[in-house]
PDB file of C-alpha atoms and ligand atoms in Angstrom:
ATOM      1  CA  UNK A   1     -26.335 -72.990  29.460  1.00 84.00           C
ATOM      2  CA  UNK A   2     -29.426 -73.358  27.098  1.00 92.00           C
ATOM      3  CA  UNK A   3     -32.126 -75.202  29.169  1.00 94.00           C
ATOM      4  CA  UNK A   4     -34.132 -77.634  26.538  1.00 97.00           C
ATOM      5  CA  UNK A   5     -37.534 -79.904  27.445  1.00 97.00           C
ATOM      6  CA  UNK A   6     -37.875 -82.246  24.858  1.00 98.00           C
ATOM      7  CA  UNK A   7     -40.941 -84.274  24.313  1.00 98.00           C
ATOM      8  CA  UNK A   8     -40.096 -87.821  22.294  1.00 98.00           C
ATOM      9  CA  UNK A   9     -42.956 -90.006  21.319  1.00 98.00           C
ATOM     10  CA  UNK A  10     -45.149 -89.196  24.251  1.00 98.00           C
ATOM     11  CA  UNK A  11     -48.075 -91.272  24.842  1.00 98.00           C
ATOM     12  CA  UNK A  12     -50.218 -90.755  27.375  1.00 98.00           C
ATOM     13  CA  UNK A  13     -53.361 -92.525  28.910  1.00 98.00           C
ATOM     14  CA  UNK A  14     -56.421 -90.444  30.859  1.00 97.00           C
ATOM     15  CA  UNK A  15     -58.416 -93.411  33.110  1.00 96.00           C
ATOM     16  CA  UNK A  16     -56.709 -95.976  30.541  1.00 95.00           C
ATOM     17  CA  UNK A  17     -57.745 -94.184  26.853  1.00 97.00           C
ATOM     18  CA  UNK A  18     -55.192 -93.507  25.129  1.00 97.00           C
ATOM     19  CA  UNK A  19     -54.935 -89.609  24.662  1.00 98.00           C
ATOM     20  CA  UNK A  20     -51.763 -88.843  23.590  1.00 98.00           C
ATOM     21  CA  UNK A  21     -50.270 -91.032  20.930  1.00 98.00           C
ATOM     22  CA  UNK A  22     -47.284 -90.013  20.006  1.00 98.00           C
ATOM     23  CA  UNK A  23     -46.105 -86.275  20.968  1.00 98.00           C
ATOM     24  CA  UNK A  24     -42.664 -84.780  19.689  1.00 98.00           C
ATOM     25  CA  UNK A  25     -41.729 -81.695  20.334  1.00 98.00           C
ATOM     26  CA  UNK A  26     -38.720 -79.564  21.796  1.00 98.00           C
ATOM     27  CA  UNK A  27     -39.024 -76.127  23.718  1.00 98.00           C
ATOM     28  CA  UNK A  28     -35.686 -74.256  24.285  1.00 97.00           C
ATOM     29  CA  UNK A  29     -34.998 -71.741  26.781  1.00 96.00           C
ATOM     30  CA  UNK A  30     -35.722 -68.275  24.403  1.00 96.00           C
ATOM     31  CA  UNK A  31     -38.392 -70.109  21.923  1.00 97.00           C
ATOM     32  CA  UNK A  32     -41.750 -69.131  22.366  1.00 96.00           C
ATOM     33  CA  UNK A  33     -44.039 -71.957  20.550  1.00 97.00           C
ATOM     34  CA  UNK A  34     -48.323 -71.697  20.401  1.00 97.00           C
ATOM     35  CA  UNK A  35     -49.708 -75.609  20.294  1.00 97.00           C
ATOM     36  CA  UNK A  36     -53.047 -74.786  18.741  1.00 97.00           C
ATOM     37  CA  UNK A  37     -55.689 -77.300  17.692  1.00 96.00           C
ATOM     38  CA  UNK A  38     -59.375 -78.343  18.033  1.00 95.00           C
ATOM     39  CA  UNK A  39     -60.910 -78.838  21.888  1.00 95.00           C
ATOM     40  CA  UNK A  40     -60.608 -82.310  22.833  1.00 95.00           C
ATOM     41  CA  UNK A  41     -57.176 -82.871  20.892  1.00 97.00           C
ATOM     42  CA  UNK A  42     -54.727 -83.441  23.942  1.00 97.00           C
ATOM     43  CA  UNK A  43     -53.436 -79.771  24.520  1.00 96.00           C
ATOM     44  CA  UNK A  44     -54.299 -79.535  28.340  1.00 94.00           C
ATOM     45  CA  UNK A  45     -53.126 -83.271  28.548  1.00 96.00           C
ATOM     46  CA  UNK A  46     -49.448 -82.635  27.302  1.00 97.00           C
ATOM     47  CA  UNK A  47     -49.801 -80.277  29.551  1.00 95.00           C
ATOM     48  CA  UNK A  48     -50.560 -82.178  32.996  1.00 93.00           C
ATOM     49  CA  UNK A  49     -48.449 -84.676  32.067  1.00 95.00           C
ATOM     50  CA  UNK A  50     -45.206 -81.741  31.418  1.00 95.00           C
ATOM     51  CA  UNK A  51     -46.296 -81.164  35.222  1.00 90.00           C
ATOM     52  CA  UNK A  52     -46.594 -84.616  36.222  1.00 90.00           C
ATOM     53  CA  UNK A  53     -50.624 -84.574  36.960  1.00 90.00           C
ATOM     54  CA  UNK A  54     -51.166 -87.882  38.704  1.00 89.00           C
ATOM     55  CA  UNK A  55     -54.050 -88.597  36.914  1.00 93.00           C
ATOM     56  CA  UNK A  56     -52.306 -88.807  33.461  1.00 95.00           C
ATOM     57  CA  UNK A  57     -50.337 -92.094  33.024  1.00 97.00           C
ATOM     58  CA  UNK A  58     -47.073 -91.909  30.621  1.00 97.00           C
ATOM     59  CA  UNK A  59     -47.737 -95.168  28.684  1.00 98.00           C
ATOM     60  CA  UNK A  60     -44.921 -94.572  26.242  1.00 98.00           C
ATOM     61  CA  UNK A  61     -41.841 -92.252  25.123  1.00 98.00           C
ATOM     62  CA  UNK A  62     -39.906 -89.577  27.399  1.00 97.00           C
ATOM     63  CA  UNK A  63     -39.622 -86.451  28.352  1.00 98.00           C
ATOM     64  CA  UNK A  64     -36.607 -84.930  29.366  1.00 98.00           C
ATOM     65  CA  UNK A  65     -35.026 -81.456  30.700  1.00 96.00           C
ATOM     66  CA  UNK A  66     -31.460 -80.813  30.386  1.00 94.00           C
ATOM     67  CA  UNK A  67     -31.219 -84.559  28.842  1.00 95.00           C
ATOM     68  CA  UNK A  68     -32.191 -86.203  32.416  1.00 96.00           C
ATOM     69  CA  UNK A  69     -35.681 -87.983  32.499  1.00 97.00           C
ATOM     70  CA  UNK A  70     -37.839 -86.479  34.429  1.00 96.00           C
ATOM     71  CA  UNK A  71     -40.771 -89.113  34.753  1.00 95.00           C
ATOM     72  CA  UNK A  72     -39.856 -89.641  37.891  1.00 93.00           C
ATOM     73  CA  UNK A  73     -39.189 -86.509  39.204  1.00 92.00           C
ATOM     74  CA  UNK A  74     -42.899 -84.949  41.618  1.00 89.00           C
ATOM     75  CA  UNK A  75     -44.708 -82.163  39.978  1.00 86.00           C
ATOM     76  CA  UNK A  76     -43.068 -80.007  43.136  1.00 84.00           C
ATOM     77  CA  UNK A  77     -39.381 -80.839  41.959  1.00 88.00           C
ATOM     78  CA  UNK A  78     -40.145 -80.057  38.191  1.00 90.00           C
ATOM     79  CA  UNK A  79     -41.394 -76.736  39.711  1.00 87.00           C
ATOM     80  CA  UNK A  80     -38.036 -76.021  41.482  1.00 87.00           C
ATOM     81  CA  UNK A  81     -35.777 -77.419  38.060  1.00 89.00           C
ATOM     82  CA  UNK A  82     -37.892 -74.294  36.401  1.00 90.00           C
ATOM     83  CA  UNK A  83     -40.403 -75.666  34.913  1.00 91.00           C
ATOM     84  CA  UNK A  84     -43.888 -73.286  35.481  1.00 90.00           C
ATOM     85  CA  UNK A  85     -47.449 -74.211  34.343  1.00 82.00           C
ATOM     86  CA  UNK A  86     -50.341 -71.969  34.032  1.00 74.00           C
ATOM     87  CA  UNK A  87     -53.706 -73.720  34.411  1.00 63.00           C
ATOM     88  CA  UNK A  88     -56.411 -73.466  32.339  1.00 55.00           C
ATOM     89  CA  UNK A  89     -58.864 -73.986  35.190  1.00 59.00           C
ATOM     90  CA  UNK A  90     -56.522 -72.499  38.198  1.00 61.00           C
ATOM     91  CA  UNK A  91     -57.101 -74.617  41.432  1.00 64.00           C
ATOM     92  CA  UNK A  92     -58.435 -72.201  44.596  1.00 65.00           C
ATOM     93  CA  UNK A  93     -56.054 -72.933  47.983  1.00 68.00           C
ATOM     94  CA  UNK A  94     -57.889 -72.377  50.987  1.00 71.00           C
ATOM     95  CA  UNK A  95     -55.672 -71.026  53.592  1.00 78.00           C
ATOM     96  CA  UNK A  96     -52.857 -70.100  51.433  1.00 83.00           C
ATOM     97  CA  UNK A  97     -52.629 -66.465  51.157  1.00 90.00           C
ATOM     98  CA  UNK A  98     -51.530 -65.135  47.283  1.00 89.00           C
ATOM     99  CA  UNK A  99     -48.115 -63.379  49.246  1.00 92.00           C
ATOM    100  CA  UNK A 100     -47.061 -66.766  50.645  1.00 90.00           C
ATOM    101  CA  UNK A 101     -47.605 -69.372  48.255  1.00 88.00           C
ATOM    102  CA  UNK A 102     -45.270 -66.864  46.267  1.00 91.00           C
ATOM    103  CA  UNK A 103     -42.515 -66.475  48.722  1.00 93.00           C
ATOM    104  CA  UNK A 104     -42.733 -70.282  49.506  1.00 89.00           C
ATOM    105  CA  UNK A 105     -42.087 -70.963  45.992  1.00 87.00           C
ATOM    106  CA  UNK A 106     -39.829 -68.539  44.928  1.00 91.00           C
ATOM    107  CA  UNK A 107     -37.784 -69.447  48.101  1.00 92.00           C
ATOM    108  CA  UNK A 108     -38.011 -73.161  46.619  1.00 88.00           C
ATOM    109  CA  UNK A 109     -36.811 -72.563  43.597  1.00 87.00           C
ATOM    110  CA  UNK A 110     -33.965 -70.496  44.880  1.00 90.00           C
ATOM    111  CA  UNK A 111     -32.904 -73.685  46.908  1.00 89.00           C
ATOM    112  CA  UNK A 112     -33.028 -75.370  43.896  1.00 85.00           C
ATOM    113  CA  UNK A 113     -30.170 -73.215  42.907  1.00 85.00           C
ATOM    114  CA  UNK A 114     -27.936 -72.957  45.894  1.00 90.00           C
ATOM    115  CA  UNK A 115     -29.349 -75.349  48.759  1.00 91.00           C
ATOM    116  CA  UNK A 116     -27.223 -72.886  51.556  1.00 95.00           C
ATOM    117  CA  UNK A 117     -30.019 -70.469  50.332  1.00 94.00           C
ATOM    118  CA  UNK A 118     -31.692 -68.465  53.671  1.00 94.00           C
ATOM    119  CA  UNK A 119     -34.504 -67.859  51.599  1.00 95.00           C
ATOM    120  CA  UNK A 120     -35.547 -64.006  49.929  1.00 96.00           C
ATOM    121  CA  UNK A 121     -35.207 -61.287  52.344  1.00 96.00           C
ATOM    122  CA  UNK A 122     -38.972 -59.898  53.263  1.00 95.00           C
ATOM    123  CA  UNK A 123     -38.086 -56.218  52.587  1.00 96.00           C
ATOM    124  CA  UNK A 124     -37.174 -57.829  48.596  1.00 96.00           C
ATOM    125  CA  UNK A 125     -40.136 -59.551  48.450  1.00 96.00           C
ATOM    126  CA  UNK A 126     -42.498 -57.067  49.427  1.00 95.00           C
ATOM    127  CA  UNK A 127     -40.727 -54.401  47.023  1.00 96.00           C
ATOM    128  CA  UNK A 128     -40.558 -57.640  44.157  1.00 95.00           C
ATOM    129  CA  UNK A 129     -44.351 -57.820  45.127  1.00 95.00           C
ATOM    130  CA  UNK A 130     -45.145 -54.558  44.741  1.00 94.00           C
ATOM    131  CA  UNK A 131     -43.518 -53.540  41.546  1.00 93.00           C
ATOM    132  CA  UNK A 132     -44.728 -56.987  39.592  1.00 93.00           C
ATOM    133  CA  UNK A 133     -48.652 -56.112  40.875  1.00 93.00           C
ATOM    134  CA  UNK A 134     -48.388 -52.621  39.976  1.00 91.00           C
ATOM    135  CA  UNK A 135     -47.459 -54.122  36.287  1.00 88.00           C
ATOM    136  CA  UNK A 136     -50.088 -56.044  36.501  1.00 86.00           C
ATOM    137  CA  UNK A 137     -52.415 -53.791  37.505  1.00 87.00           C
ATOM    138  CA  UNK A 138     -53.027 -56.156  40.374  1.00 90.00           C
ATOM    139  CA  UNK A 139     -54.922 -54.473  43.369  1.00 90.00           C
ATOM    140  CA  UNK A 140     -52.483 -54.204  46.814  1.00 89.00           C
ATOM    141  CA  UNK A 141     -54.620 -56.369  48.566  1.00 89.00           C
ATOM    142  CA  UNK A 142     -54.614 -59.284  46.599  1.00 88.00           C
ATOM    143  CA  UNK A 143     -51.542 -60.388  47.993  1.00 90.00           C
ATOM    144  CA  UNK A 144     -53.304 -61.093  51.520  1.00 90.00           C
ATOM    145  CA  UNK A 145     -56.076 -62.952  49.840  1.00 89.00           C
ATOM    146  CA  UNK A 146     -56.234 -66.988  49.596  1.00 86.00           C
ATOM    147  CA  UNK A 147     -54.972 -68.248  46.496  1.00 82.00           C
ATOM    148  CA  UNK A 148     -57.728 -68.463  43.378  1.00 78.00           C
ATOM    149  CA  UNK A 149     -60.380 -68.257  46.598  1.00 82.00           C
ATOM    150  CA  UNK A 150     -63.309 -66.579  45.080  1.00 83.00           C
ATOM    151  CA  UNK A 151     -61.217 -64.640  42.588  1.00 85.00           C
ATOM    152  CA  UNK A 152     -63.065 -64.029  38.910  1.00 83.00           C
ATOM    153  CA  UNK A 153     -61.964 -65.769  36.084  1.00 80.00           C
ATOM    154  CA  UNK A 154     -59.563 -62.816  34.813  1.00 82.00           C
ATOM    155  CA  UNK A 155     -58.520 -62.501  38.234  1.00 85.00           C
ATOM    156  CA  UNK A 156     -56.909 -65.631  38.063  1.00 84.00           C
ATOM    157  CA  UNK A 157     -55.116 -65.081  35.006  1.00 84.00           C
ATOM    158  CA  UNK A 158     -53.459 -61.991  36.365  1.00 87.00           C
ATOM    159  CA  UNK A 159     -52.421 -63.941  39.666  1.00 88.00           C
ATOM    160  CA  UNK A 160     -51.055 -67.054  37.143  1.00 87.00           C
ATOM    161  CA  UNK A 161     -49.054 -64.045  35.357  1.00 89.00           C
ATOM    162  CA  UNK A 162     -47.724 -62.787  38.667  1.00 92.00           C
ATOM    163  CA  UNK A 163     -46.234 -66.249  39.524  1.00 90.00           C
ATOM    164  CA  UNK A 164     -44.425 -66.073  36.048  1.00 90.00           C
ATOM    165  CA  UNK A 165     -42.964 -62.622  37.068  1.00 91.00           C
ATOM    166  CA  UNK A 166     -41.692 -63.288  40.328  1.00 91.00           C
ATOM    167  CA  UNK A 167     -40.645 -67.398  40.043  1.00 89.00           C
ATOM    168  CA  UNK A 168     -38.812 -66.297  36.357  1.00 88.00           C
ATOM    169  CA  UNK A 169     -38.715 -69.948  35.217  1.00 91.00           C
ATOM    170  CA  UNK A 170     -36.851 -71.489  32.711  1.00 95.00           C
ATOM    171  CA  UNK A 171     -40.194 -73.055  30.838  1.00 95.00           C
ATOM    172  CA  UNK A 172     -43.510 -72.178  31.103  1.00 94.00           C
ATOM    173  CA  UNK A 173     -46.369 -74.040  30.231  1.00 94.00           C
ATOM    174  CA  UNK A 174     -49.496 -71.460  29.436  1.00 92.00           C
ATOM    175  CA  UNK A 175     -52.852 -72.875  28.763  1.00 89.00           C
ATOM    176  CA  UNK A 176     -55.420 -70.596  27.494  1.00 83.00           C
ATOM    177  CA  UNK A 177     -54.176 -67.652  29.380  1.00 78.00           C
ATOM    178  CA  UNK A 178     -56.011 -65.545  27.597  1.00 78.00           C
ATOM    179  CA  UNK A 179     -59.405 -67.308  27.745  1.00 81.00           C
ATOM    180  CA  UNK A 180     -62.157 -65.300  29.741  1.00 81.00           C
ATOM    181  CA  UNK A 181     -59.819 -61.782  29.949  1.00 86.00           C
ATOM    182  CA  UNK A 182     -61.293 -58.684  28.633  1.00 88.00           C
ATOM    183  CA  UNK A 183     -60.187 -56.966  26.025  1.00 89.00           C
ATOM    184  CA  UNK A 184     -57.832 -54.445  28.231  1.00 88.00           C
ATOM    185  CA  UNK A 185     -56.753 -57.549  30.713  1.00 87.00           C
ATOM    186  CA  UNK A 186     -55.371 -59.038  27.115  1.00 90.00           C
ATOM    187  CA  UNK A 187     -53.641 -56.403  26.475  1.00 90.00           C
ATOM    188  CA  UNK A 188     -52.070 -56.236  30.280  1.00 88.00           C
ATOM    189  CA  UNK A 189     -51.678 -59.722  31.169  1.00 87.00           C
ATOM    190  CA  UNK A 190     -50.503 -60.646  27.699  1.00 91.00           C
ATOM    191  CA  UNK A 191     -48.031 -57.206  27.341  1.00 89.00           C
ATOM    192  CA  UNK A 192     -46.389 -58.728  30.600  1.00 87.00           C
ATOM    193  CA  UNK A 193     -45.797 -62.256  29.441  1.00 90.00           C
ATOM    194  CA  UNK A 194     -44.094 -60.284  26.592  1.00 90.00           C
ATOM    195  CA  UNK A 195     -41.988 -58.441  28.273  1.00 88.00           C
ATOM    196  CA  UNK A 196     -40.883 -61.730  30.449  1.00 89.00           C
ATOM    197  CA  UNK A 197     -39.869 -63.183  27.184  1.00 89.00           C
ATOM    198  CA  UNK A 198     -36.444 -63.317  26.203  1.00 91.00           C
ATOM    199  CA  UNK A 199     -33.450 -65.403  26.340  1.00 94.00           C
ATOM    200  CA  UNK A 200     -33.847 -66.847  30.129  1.00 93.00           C
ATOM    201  CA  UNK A 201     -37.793 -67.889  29.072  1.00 95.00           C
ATOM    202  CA  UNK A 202     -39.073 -70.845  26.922  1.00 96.00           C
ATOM    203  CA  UNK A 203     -42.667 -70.549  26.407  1.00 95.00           C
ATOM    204  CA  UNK A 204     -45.580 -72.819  24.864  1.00 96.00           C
ATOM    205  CA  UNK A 205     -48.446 -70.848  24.587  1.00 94.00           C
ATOM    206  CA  UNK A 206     -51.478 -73.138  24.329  1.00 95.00           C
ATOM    207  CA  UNK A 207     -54.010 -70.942  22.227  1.00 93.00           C
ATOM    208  CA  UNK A 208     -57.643 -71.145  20.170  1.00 91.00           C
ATOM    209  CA  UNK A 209     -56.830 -67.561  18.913  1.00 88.00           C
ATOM    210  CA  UNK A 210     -54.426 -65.723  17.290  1.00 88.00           C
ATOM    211  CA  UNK A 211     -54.838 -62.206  19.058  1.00 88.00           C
ATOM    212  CA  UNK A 212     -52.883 -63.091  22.417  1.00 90.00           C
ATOM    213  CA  UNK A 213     -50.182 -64.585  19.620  1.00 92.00           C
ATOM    214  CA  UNK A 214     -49.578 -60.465  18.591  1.00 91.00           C
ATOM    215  CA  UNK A 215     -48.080 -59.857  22.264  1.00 91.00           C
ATOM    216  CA  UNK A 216     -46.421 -63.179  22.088  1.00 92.00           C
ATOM    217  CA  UNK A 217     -44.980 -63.641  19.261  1.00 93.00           C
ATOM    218  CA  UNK A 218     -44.308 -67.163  18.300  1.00 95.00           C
ATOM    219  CA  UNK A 219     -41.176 -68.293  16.023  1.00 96.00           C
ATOM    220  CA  UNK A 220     -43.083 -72.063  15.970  1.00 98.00           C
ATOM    221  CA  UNK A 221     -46.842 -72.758  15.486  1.00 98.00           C
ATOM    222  CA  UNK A 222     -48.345 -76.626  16.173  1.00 98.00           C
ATOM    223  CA  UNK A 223     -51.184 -77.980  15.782  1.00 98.00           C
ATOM    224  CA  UNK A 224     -52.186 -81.125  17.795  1.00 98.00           C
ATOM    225  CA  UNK A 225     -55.355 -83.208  16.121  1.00 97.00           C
ATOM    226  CA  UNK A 226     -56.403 -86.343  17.868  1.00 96.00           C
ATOM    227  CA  UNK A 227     -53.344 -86.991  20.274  1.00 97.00           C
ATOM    228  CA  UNK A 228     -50.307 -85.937  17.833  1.00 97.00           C
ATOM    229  CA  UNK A 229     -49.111 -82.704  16.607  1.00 98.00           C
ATOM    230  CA  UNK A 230     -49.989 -82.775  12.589  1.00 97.00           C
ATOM    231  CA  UNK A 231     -48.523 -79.666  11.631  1.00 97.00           C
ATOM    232  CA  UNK A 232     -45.550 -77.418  12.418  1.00 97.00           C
ATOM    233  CA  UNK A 233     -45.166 -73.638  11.185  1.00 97.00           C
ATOM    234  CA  UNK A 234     -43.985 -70.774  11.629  1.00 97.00           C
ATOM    235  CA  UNK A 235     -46.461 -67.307  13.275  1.00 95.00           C
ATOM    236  CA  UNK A 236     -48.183 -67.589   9.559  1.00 95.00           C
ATOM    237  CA  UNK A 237     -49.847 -70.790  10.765  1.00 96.00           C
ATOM    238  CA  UNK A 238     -51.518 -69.265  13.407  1.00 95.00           C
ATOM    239  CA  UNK A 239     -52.997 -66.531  10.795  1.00 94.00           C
ATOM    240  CA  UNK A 240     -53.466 -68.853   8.787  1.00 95.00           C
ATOM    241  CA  UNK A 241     -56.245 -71.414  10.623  1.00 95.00           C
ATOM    242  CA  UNK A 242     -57.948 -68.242  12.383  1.00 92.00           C
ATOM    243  CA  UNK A 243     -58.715 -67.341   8.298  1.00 93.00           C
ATOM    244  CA  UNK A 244     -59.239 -71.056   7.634  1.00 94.00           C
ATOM    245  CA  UNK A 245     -60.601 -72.940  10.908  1.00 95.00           C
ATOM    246  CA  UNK A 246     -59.526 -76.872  10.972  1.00 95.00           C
ATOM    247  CA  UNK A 247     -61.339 -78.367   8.543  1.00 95.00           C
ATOM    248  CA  UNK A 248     -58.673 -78.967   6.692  1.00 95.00           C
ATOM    249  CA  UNK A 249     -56.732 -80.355   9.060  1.00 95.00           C
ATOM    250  CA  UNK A 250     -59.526 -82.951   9.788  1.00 94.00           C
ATOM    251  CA  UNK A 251     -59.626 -84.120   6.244  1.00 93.00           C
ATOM    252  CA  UNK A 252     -56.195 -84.550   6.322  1.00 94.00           C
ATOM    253  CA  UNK A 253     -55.355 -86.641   9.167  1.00 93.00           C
ATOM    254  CA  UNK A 254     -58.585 -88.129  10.156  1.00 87.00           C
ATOM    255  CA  UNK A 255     -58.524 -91.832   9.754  1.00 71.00           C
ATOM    256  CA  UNK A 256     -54.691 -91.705  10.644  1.00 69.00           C
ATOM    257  CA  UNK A 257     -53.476 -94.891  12.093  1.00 55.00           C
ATOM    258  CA  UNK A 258     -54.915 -95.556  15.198  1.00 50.00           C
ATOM    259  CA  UNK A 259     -52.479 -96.580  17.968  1.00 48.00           C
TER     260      UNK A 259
HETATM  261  N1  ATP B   1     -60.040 -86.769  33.569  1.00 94.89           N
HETATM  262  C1  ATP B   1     -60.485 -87.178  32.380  1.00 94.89           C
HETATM  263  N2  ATP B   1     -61.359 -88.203  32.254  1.00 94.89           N
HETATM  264  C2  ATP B   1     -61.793 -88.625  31.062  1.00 94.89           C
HETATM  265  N3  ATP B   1     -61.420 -88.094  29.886  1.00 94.89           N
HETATM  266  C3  ATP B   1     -60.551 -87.084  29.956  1.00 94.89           C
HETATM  267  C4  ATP B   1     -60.029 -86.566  31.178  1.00 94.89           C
HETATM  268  N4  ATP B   1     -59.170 -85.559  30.896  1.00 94.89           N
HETATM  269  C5  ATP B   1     -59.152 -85.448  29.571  1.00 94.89           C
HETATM  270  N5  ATP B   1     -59.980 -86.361  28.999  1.00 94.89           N
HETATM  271  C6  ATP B   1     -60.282 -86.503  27.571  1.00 94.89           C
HETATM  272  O1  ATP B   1     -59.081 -86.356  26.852  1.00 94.89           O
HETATM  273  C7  ATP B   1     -59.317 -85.675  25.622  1.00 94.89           C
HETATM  274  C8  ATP B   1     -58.335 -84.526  25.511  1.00 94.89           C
HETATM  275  O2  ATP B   1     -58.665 -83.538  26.478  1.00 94.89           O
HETATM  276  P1  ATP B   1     -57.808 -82.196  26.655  1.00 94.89           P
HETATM  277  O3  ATP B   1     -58.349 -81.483  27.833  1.00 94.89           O
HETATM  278  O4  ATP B   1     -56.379 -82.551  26.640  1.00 94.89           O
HETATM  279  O5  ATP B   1     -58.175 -81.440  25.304  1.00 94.89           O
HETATM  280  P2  ATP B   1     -57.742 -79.988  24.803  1.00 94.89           P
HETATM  281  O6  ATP B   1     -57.058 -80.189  23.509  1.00 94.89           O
HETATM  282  O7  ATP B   1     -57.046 -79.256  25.875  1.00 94.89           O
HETATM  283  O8  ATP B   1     -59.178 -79.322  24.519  1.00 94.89           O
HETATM  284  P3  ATP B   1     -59.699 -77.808  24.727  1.00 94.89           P
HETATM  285  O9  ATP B   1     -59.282 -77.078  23.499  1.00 94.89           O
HETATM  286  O10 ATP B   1     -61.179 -77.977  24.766  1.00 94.89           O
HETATM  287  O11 ATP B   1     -59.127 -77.257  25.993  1.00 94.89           O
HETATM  288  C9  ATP B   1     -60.776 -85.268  25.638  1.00 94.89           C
HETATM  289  O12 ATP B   1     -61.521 -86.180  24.876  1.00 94.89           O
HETATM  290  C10 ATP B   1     -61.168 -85.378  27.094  1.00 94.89           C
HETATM  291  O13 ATP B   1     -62.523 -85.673  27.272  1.00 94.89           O
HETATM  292 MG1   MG B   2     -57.491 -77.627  27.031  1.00 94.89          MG
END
């Protein structure tokens, strides 16, 4: 079965503004979508909230995954349903090494699936490990270090990209992946999300450029603009503001209703 997240009228408030006002959009298993848009728009926002971010109240609408509501479902249990998000400022974890936080969740998400589940052999993990860092390009001993603990910012990204390999979840959430990667950690770190992509993945890439959008290609472009998404396209979209910025979109939709 096709998993779907669909997003209906979702309006969300950050300390009591209203930030989103109105978001629709559906992500099937096997799409890959870019939300693009001016800073200060919402992106990040529909993103938290996906996750179920305590500090972002859902003041309206629903979201749903395989039709059932998950509002009320912990950021934890949307992880093990499938559901994956990629930070745009990843959180550091004291204590947790990178080769346990992965096992733990990996080994939650296969109890998701079958709840007799002993958990993933440590020879396969270690070999899983392995063979996903190498792709990467992930130094070995990463996987003792704590989690994001002193780790630079493309360091991160890498580590965010090696969750996505080993966890293989249904959706993923990416926001500005490729923001502070050099031009060859692009290449990698984008080349793997690629090659994750396929029928078993939905993605929503959540982008400023266009470049990271020529490893992952995109069937539908969005544009958010003060709390709503304003436009929907196709990968020409994308081309189409890095040639034109948003001006355009500003004149259009500013002074929409406010709600
Ligand atoms: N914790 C918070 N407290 C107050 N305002 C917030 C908070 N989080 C978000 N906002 C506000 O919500 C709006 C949307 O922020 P958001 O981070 O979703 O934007 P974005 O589209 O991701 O921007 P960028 O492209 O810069 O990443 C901004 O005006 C921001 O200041
Ligand atoms: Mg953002």
């Amino acid at each position: 079965m096709t998993s779907t997240l669909s997003i209906q009228d979702l309006r969300v408030n950050v300390q009591d503004k209203p930030i989103l006002k109105g978001v629709n959009l559906t992500i099937n298993q096997g799409e890959v979508h870019a939300l693009m848009g001016p800073n200060g728009t919402g992106k990040s926002t529909l993103a938290y909230a996906l996750m179920g971010h305590p500090g972002y109240t859902v003041t309206g609408g629903k979201i749903t995954f395989d039709g059932q509501d998950i509002l009320g479902w912990t950021p934890e249990e949307r992880a093990r349903r499938g559901m994956f998000l990629a930070f745009q400022y990843p959180i550091a974890i004291p204590g947790v090494s990178v080769a346990n936080f992965l096992r733990t969740a990996i080994n939650s998400r296969r109890r998701a699936l079958d709840p007799q589940d002993k958990g993933i052999p440590i020879p396969e993990f270690r070999k899983l490990l392995k063979s996903k860092m190498e792709a990467l390009q992930i130094p070995v001993e990463f996987g003792g270090r704590y989690l994001n603990d002193g780790f630079s910012g493309g360091e991160k990204k890498r580590v965010e990209v090696l969750q996505l390999s080993v966890l293989l979840p249904k959706i993923a959430i990416m926001d500005e992946t490729d923001s502070g990667l050099d031009i060859d950690a692009l290449r990698i770190v984008a080349g793997s999300v690629e090659t994750l992509s396929g029928p078993d993945l939905g993605i929503l890439v959540i982008t400023h450029y266009q470049r990271i959008l020529n490893y992952i290609k995109p069937q539908f472009v969005h544009v958010m603009y003060d709390g709503r998404i304003v436009e929907d396209g196709g990968a020409d979209l994308a081309v189409k503001l890095e040639e034109t910025g948003y001006e355009w979109v500003k004149e259009k939709y500013n002074g929409m209703e406010k709600s």
